[in-house]
Coordinates of C-alpha atoms and ligand atoms in Angstrom, one line a residue:
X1 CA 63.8 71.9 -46.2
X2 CA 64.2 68.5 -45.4
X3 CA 60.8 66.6 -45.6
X4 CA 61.0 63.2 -43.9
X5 CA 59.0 61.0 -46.5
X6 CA 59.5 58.0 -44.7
X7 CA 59.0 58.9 -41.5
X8 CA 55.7 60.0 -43.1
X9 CA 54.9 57.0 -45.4
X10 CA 55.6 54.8 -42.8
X11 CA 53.2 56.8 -40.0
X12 CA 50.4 56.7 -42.7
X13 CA 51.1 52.6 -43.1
X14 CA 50.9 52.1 -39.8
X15 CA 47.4 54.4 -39.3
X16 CA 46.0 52.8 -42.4
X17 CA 46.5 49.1 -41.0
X18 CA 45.2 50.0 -37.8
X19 CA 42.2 51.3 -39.1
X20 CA 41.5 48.7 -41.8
X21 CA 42.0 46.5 -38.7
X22 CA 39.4 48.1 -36.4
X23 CA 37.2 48.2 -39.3
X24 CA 37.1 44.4 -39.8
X25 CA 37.8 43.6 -36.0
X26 CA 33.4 45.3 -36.2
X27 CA 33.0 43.2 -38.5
X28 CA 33.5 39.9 -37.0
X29 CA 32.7 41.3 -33.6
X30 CA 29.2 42.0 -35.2
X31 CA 29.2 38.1 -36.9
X32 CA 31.4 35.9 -35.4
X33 CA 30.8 33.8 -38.1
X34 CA 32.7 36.4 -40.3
X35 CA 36.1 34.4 -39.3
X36 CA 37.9 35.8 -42.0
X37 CA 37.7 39.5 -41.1
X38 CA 38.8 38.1 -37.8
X39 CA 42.0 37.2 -39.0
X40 CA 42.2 39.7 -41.6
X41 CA 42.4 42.0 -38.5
X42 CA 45.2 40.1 -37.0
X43 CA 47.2 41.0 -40.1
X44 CA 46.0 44.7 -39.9
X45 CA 46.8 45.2 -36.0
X46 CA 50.3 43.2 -36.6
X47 CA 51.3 45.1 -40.0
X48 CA 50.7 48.6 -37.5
X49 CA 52.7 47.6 -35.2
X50 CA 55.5 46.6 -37.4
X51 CA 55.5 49.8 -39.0
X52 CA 56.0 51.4 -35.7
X53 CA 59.4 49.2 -35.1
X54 CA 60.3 49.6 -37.7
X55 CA 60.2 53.2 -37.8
X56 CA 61.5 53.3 -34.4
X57 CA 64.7 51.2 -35.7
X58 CA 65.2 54.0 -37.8
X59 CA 66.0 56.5 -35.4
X60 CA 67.6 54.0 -33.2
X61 CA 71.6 54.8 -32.5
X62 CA 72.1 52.3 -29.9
X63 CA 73.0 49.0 -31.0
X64 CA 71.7 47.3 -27.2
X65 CA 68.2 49.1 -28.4
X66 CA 68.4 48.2 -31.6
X67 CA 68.5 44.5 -30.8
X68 CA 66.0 44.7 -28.2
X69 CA 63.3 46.8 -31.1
X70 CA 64.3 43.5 -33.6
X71 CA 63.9 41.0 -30.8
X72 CA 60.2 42.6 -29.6
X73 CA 59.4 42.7 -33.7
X74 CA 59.1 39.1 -33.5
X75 CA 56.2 39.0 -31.9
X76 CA 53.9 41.0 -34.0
X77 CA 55.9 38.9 -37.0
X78 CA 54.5 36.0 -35.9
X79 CA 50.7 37.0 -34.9
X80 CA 51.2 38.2 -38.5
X81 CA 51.9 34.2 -40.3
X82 CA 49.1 33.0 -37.8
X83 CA 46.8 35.5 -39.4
X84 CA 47.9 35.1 -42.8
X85 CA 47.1 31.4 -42.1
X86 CA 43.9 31.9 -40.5
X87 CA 42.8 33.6 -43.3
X88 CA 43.7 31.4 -46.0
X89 CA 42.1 28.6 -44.1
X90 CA 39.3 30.3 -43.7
X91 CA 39.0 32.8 -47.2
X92 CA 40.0 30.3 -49.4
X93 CA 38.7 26.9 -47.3
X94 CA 40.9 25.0 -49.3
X95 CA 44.3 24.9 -47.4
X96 CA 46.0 21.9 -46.1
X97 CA 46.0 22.1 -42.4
X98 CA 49.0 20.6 -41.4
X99 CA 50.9 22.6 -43.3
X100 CA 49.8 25.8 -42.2
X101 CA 49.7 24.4 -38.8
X102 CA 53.5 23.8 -39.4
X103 CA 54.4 26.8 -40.4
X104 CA 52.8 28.5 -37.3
X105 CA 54.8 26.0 -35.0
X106 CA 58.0 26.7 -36.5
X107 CA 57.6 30.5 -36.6
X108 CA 56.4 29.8 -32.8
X109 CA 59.5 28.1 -32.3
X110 CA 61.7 30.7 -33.8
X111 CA 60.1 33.1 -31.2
X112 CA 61.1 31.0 -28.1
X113 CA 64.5 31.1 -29.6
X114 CA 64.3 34.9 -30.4
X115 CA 63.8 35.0 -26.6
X116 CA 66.1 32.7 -25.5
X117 CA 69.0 33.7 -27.1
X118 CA 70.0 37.7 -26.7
X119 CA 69.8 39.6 -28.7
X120 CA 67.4 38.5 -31.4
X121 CA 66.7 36.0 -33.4
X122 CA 68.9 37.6 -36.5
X123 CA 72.3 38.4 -34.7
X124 CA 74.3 36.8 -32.0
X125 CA 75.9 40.2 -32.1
X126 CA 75.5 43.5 -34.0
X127 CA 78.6 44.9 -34.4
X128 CA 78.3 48.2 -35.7
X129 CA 75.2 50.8 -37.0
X130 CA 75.7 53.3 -39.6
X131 CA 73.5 56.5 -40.8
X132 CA 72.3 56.1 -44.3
X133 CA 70.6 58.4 -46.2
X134 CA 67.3 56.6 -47.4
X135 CA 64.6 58.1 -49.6
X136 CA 66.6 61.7 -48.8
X137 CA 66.0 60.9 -44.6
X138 CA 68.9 59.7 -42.9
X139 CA 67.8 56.8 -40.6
X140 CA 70.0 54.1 -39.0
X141 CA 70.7 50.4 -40.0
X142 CA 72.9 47.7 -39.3
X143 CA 76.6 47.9 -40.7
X144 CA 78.0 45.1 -39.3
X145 CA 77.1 42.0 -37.6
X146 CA 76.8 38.4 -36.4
X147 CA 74.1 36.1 -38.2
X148 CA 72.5 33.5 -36.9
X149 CA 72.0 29.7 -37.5
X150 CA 68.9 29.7 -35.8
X151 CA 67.3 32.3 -37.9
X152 CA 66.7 29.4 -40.5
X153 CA 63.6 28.2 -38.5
X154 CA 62.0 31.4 -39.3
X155 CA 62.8 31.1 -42.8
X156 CA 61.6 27.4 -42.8
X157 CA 58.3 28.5 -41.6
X158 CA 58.3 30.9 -44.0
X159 CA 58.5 28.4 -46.8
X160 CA 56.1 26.4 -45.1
X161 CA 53.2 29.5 -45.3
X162 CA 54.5 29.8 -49.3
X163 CA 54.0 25.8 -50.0
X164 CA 50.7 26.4 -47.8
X165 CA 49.3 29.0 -49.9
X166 CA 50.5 27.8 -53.1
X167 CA 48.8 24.5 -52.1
X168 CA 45.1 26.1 -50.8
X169 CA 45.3 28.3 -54.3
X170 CA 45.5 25.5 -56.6
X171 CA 43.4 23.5 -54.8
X172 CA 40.6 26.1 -55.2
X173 CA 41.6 26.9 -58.3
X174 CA 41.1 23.1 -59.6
X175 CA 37.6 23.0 -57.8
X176 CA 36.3 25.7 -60.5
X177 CA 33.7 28.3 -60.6
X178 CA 34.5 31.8 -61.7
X179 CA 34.5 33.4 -58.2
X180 CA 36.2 30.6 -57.1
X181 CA 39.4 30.8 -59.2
X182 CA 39.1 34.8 -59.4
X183 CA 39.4 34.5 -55.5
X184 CA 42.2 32.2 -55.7
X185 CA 43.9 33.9 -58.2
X186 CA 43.7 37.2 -56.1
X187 CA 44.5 35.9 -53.3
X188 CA 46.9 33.0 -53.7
X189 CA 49.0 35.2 -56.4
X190 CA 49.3 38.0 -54.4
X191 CA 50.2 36.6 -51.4
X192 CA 52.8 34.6 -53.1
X193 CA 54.3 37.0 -54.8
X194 CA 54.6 39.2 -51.6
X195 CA 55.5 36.3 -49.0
X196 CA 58.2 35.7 -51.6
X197 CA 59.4 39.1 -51.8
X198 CA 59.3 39.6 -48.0
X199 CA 61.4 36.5 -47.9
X200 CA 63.5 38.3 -50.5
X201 CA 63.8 41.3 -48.8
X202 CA 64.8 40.3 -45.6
X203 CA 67.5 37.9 -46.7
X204 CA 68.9 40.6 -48.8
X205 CA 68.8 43.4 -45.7
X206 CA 69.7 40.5 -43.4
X207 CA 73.2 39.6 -45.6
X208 CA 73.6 43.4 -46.2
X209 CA 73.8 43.2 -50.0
X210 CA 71.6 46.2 -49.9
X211 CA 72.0 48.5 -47.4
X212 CA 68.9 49.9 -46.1
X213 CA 66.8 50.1 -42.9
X214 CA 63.8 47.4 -42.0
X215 CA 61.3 47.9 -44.5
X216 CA 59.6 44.4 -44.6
X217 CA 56.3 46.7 -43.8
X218 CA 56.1 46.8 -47.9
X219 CA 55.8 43.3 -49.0
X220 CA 53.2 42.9 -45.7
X221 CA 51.2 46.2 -46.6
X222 CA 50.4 44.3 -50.7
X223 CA 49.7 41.2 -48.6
X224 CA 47.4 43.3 -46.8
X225 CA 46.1 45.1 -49.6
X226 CA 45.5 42.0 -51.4
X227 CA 43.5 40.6 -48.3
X228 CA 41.4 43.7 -47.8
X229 CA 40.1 44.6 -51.3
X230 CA 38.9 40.8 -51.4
X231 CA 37.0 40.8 -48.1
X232 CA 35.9 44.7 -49.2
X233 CA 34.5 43.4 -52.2
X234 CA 32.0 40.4 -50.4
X235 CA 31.6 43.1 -47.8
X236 CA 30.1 45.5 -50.8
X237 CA 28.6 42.5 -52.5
X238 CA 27.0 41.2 -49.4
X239 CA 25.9 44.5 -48.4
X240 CA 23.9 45.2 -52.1
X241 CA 22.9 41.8 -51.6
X242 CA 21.0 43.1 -48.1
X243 CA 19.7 45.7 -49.9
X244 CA 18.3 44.1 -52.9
X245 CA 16.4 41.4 -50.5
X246 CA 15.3 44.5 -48.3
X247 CA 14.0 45.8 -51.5
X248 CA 12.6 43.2 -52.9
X249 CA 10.4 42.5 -49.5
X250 CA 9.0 45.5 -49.4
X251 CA 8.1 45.4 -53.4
X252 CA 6.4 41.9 -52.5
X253 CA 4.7 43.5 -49.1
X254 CA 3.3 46.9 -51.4
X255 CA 2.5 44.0 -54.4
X256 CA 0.3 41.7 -51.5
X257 CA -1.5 44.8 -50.1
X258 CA -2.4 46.5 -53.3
X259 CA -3.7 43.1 -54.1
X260 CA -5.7 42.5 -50.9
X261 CA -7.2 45.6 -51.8
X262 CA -7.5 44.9 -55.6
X263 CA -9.0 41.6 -55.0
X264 CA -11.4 43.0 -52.3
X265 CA -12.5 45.7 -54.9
X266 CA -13.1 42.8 -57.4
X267 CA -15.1 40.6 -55.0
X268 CA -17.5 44.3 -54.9
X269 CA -17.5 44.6 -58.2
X270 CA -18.2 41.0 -58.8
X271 CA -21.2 41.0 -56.4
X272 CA -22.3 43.4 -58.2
X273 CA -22.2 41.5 -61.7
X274 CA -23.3 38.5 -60.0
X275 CA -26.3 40.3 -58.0
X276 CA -27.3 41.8 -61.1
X277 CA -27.7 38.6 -63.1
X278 CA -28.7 36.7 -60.6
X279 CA -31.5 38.6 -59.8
X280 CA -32.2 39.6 -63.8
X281 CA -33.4 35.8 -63.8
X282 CA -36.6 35.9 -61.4
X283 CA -37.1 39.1 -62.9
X284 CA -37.4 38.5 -66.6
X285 CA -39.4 35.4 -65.5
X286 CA -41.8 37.3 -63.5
X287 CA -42.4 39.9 -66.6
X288 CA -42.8 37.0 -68.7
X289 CA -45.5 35.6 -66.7
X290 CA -47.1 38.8 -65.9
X291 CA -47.0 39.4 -69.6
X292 CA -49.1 36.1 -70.4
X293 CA -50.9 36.6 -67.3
X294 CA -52.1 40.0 -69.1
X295 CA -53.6 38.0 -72.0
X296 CA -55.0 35.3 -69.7
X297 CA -56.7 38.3 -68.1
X298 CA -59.4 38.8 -71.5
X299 CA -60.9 35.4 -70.1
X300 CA -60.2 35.0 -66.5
X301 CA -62.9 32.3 -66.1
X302 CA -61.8 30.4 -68.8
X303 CA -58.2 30.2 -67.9
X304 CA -58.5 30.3 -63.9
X305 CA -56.6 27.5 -63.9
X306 CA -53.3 28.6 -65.8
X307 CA -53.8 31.6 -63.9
X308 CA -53.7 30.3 -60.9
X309 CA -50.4 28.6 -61.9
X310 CA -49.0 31.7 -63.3
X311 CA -49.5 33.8 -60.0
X312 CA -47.5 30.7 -58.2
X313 CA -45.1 31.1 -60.3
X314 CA -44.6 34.8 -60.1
X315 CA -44.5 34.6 -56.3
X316 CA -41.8 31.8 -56.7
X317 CA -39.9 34.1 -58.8
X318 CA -40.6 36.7 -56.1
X319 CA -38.8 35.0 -53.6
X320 CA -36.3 33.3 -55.5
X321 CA -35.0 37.3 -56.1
X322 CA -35.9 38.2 -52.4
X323 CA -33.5 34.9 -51.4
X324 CA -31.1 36.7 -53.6
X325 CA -31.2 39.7 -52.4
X326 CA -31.0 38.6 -49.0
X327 CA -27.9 36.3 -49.9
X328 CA -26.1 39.1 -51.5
X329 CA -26.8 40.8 -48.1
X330 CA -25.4 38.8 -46.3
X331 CA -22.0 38.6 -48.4
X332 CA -22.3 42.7 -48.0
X333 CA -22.9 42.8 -44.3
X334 CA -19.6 40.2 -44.5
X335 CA -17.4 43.1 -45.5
X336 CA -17.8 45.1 -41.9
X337 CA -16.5 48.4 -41.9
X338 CA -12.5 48.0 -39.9
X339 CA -12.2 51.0 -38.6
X340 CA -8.6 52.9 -38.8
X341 CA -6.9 56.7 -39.3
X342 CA -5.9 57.0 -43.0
X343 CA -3.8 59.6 -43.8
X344 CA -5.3 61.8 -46.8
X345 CA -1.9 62.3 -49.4
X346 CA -1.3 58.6 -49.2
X347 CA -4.9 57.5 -49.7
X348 CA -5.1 59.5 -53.0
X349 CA -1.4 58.7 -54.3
X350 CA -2.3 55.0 -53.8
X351 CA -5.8 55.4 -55.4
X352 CA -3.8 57.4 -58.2
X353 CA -1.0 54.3 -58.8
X354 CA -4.3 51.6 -58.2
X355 CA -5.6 53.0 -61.5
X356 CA -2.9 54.7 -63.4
X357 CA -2.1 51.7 -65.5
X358 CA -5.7 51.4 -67.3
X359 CA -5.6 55.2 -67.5
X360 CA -2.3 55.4 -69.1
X361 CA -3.8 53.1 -71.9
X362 CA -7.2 55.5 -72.2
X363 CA -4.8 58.7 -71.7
X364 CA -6.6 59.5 -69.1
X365 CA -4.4 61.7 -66.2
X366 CA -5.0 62.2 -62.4
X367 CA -3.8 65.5 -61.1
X368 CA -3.5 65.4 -57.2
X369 CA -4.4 68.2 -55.4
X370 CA -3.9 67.9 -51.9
X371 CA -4.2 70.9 -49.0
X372 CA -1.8 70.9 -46.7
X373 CA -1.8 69.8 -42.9
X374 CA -5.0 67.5 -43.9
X375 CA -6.1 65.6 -40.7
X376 CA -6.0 61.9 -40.6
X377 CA -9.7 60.4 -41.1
X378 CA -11.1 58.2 -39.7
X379 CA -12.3 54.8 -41.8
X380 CA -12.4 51.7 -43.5
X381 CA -9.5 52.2 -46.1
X382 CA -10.5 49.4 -48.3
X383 CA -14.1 50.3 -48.2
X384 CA -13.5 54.0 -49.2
X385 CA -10.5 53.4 -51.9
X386 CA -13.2 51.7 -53.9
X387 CA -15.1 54.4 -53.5
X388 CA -12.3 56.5 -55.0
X389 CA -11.4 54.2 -57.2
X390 CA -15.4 54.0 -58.5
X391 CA -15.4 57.6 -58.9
X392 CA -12.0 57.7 -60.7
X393 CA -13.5 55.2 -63.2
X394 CA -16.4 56.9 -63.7
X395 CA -14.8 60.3 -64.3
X396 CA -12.6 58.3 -67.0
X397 CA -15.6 56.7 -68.3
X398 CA -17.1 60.1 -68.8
X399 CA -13.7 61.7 -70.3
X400 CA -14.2 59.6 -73.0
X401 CA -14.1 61.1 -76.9
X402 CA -12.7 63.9 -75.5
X403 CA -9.9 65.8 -77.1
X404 CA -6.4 64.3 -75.3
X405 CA -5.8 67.3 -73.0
X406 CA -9.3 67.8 -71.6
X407 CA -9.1 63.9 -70.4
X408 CA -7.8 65.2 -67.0
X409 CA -9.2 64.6 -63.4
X410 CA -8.6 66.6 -60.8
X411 CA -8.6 64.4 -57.4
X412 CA -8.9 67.2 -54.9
X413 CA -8.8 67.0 -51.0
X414 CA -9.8 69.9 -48.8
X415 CA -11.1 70.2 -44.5
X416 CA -14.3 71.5 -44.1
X417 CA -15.5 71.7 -40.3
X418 CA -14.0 68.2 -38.8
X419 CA -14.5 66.4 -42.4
X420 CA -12.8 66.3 -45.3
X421 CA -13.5 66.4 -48.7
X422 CA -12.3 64.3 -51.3
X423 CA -13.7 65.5 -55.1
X424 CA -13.1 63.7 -58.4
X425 CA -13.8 66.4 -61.1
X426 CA -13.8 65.9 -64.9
X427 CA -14.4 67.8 -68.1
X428 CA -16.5 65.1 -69.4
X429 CA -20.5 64.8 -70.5
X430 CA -21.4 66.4 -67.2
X431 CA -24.6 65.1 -65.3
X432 CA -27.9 63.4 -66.5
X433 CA -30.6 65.3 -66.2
X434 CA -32.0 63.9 -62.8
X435 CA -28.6 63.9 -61.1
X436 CA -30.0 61.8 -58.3
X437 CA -31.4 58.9 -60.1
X438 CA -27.5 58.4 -60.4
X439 CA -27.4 57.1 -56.6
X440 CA -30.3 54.5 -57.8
X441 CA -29.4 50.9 -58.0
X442 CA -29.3 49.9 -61.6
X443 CA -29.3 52.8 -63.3
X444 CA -26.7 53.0 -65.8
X445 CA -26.0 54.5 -69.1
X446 CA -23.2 52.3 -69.9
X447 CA -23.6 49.3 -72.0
X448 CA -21.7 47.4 -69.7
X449 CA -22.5 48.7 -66.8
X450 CA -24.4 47.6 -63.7
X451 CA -25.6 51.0 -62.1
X452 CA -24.5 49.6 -58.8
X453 CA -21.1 51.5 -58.4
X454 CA -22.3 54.9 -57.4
X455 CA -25.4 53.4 -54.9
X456 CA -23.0 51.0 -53.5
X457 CA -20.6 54.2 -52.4
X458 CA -23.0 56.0 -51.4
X459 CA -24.2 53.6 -48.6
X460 CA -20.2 53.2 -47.6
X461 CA -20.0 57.3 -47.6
X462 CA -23.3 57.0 -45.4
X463 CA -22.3 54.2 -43.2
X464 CA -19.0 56.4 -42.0
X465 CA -21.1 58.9 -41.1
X466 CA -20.2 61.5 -44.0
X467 CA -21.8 61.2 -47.5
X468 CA -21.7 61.5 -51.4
X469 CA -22.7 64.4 -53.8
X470 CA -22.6 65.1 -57.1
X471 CA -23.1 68.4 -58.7
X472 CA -21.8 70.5 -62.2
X473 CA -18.2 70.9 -62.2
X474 CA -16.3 73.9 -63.3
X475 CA -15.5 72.7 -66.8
X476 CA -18.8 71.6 -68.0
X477 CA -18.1 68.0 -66.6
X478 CA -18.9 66.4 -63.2
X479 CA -17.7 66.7 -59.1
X480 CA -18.3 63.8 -56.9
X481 CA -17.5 64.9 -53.6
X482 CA -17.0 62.1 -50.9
X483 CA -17.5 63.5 -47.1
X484 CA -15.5 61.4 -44.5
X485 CA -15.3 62.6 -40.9
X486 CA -11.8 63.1 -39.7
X487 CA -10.0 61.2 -36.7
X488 CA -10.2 62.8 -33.9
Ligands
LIG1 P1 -22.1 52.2 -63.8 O1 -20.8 52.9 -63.8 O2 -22.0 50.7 -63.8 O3 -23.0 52.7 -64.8 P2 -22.6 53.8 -61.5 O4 -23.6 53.7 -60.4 O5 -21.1 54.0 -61.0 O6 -22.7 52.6 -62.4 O7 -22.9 55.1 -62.4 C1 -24.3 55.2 -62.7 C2 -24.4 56.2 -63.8 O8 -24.1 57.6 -63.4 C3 -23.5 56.0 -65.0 O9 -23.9 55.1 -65.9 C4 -23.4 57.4 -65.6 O10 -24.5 57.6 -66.5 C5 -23.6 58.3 -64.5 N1 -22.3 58.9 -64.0 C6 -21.5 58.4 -63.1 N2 -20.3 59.2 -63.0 C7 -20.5 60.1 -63.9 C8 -19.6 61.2 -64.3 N3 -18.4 61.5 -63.8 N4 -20.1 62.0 -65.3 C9 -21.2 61.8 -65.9 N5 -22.1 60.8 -65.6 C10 -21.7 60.0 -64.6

């Protein structure tokens, strides 16, 4: 069986440069800025095209046809140096102008007289073809014919684009920078060693010391090559670039909302520090002064007068704390309640990430429990993550001393009739014994703590129409379970 390699090889060249060409012909088309792939596409289309002639040479018989296929060649030959310039000038940015301008105006030249003058710009006359057996197909090439004087424009121009390469390559290569000289060493070497083996090749086919068909489609695919994996290369580096930045915005967007919400959960927790020691001030003085005011009291008439001063004082101290209270207030009534649906997995998740940091450290662990097809509800999300995120602390608070795997929490969310239920259960302490003085401002059990946290989410749970429980959980600790209403 007699496979035809070449016929295949050179079928496969020419679809491969097409679609390498269409590929970067999108890609300027999309940025015309992109000049590069522009030209690089002009060397892609013109490499297909010679391919095809030069295939079709190959199975050409008639000599009239075979001049006419050579003659049209020159066409795609030359939008082929124009690319090959374009791109250099515009790859590599280094080029000398003028020369590369040259070299395209000679190889435009040689085409008018490749057109002028039948039959081509090669031969004044072919003389004879012969069949030759090449790569074990037997195609047709010339055998003998007439050269040309003429054809030394072309080869002038073609020495031209070498000394034009040559020159942009060194240029960039002098200029420095490791990308610059690995570019210029990619590209200028390859393309002169392949301009200088087309030139090669073609004077060797052209003088018939070798006898074979048109294959100048080699030296033109490695300049191709050479071309392509460069631009492919900024084309993947750009393109991981994109994603990086795409990346990195929405890390910075995710960074600025959990810290809007962070920072908003800090300003609650901070009024709550600050309310508490401001009004601990008016307080302590008004105990003070009720104290003395006790001892006074043996003698009233004899001390009416410090009395008199003491009770002024107290109700001073009164309102100094009512001032407080009404400031703090006012800061409150600040935070109004934005209204929005919240979807339930993602409320929890984020609630879980806000916190797992501190809990890693404690070795505390969240384990979600979510119900599926859980209706959106309907809230302030900032207002009832601190609520979650109060509770969370809490149950860690209380998992505290326990052995390591009893310091789970279970952060559970189930429907009940158009609400939904979010509990935060843990194996700790469990309840005090009067559950609901828990809900009371100030009362705390903690060292540190303010006894604000669980009043404060009650009144959000309250002001969104749902509410806030606590009760015994299943192992021996605690279940806060939050009420919100659902979206509807
Ligand atoms: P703080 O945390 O500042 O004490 P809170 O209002 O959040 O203020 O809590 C009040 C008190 O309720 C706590 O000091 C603690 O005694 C009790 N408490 C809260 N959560 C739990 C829990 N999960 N288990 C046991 N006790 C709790």
């Amino acid at each position: 069986m007699n496979i035809s390699w070449v016929t295949t090889a050179w079928s496969v060249l020419a679809g491969l440069a097409l679609a390498l060409g269409l590929i970067h012909l999108l890609a300027w088309m999309q940025d015309r800025r992109a000049g590069a792939n522009g030209w690089f596409s002009l060397v892609a289309f013109s490499l297909s095209v010679i391919a095809i002639l030069e295939l079709t040479l190959m199975r050409t018989d008639s000599m009239a046809r075979y001049g006419e296929i050579l003659r049209w060649s020159h066409v795609p030959l030359f939008l082929l140096v124009l690319g090959m310039v374009g791109f250099v000038q515009t790859y590599l940015g280094t080029g000398t102008l003028a020369l590369g301008v040259a070299a395209v105006a000679l190889r435009l030249i040689s085409l008018g007289l490749n057109f002028a003058v039948p039959p081509n710009l090669n031969y004044a006359e072919i003389l004879s073809l012969r069949q030759l057996s090449f790569f074990g197909e037997s195609v047709w090439a010339v055998a003998e014919a007439v050269p040309t004087l003429r054809v030394k424009v072309a080869e002038l121009s073609s020495l031209l684009l070498l000394i034009f390469v040559v020159d942009a390559s060194v240029r960039l290569w002098r200029r420095g920078g490791a990308r610059a000289r690995r570019r210029a060493l990619a590209i200028g070497g390859s393309l002169t060693f392949f301009i200088l083996f087309a030139a090669l090749l073609g004077l060797l086919i052209h003088s018939r010391t070798i006898e074979a068909p048109y294959i100048m489609s080699l030296p033109f695919l490695g300049i191709m090559l050479a071309m392509g994996y460069e631009l492919s290369r900024d084309m993947i580096g750009a393109s991981r670039l994109l994603l990086d930045v795409r990346n990195a915005e929405e890390e910075a967007a995710r960074h600025r909302d959990e810290l809007t919400r962070i920072s908003r959960a800090i300003t609650l927790s901070e009024i709550s520090s600050a309310f508490a020691h401001e009004i601990n001030q008016p307080l302590t003085a008004i105990l003070a002064n009720a104290q003395a005011a006790e001892r006074l009291l043996d003698e009233p008439q004899r001390h009416a007068a410090e009395l008199r001063a003491i009770v002024a004082d107290i109700v001073a101290d009164e309102q100094r704390a009512a001032e407080v209270i009404r400031r703090i207030g006012a800061v409150l009534k600040r935070h109004e309640i934005v209204r929005e649906e919240i979807g339930v997995p993602e409320l929890l998740a984020e609630a879980r990430r806000m916190v797992r940091r501190d809990f890693d450290r404690r070795g505390v662990w969240v384990e979600l429990e979510v119900a599926p097809g859980l209706p959106r509800l309907f809230g302030d999300r900032v207002q009832i993550q601190q609520v979650l995120l109060n509770l969370l602390i809490n149950a860690a608070d209380a998992s505290e001393g326990l052995e390591p795997e009893r310091r789970g929490i279970t952060l559970r969310a189930e429907a009940t009739a158009n609400r939904t239920l979010i509990c935060v259960e843990d194996a700790g302490r469990g309840l005090p014994a009067d559950a609901e003085r828990m809900f009371e401002p100030f009362f705390t059990t903690k060292s540190g703590g303010h006894g604000l946290g669980l009043a404060i989410s009650r009144t959000i749970a309250r002001a969104h129409g749902g509410d806030l429980r606590a009760a015994s959980g299943a192992r021996q600790g605690a279940v806060f379970s939050l009420e919100i209403p659902v979206a509807t």
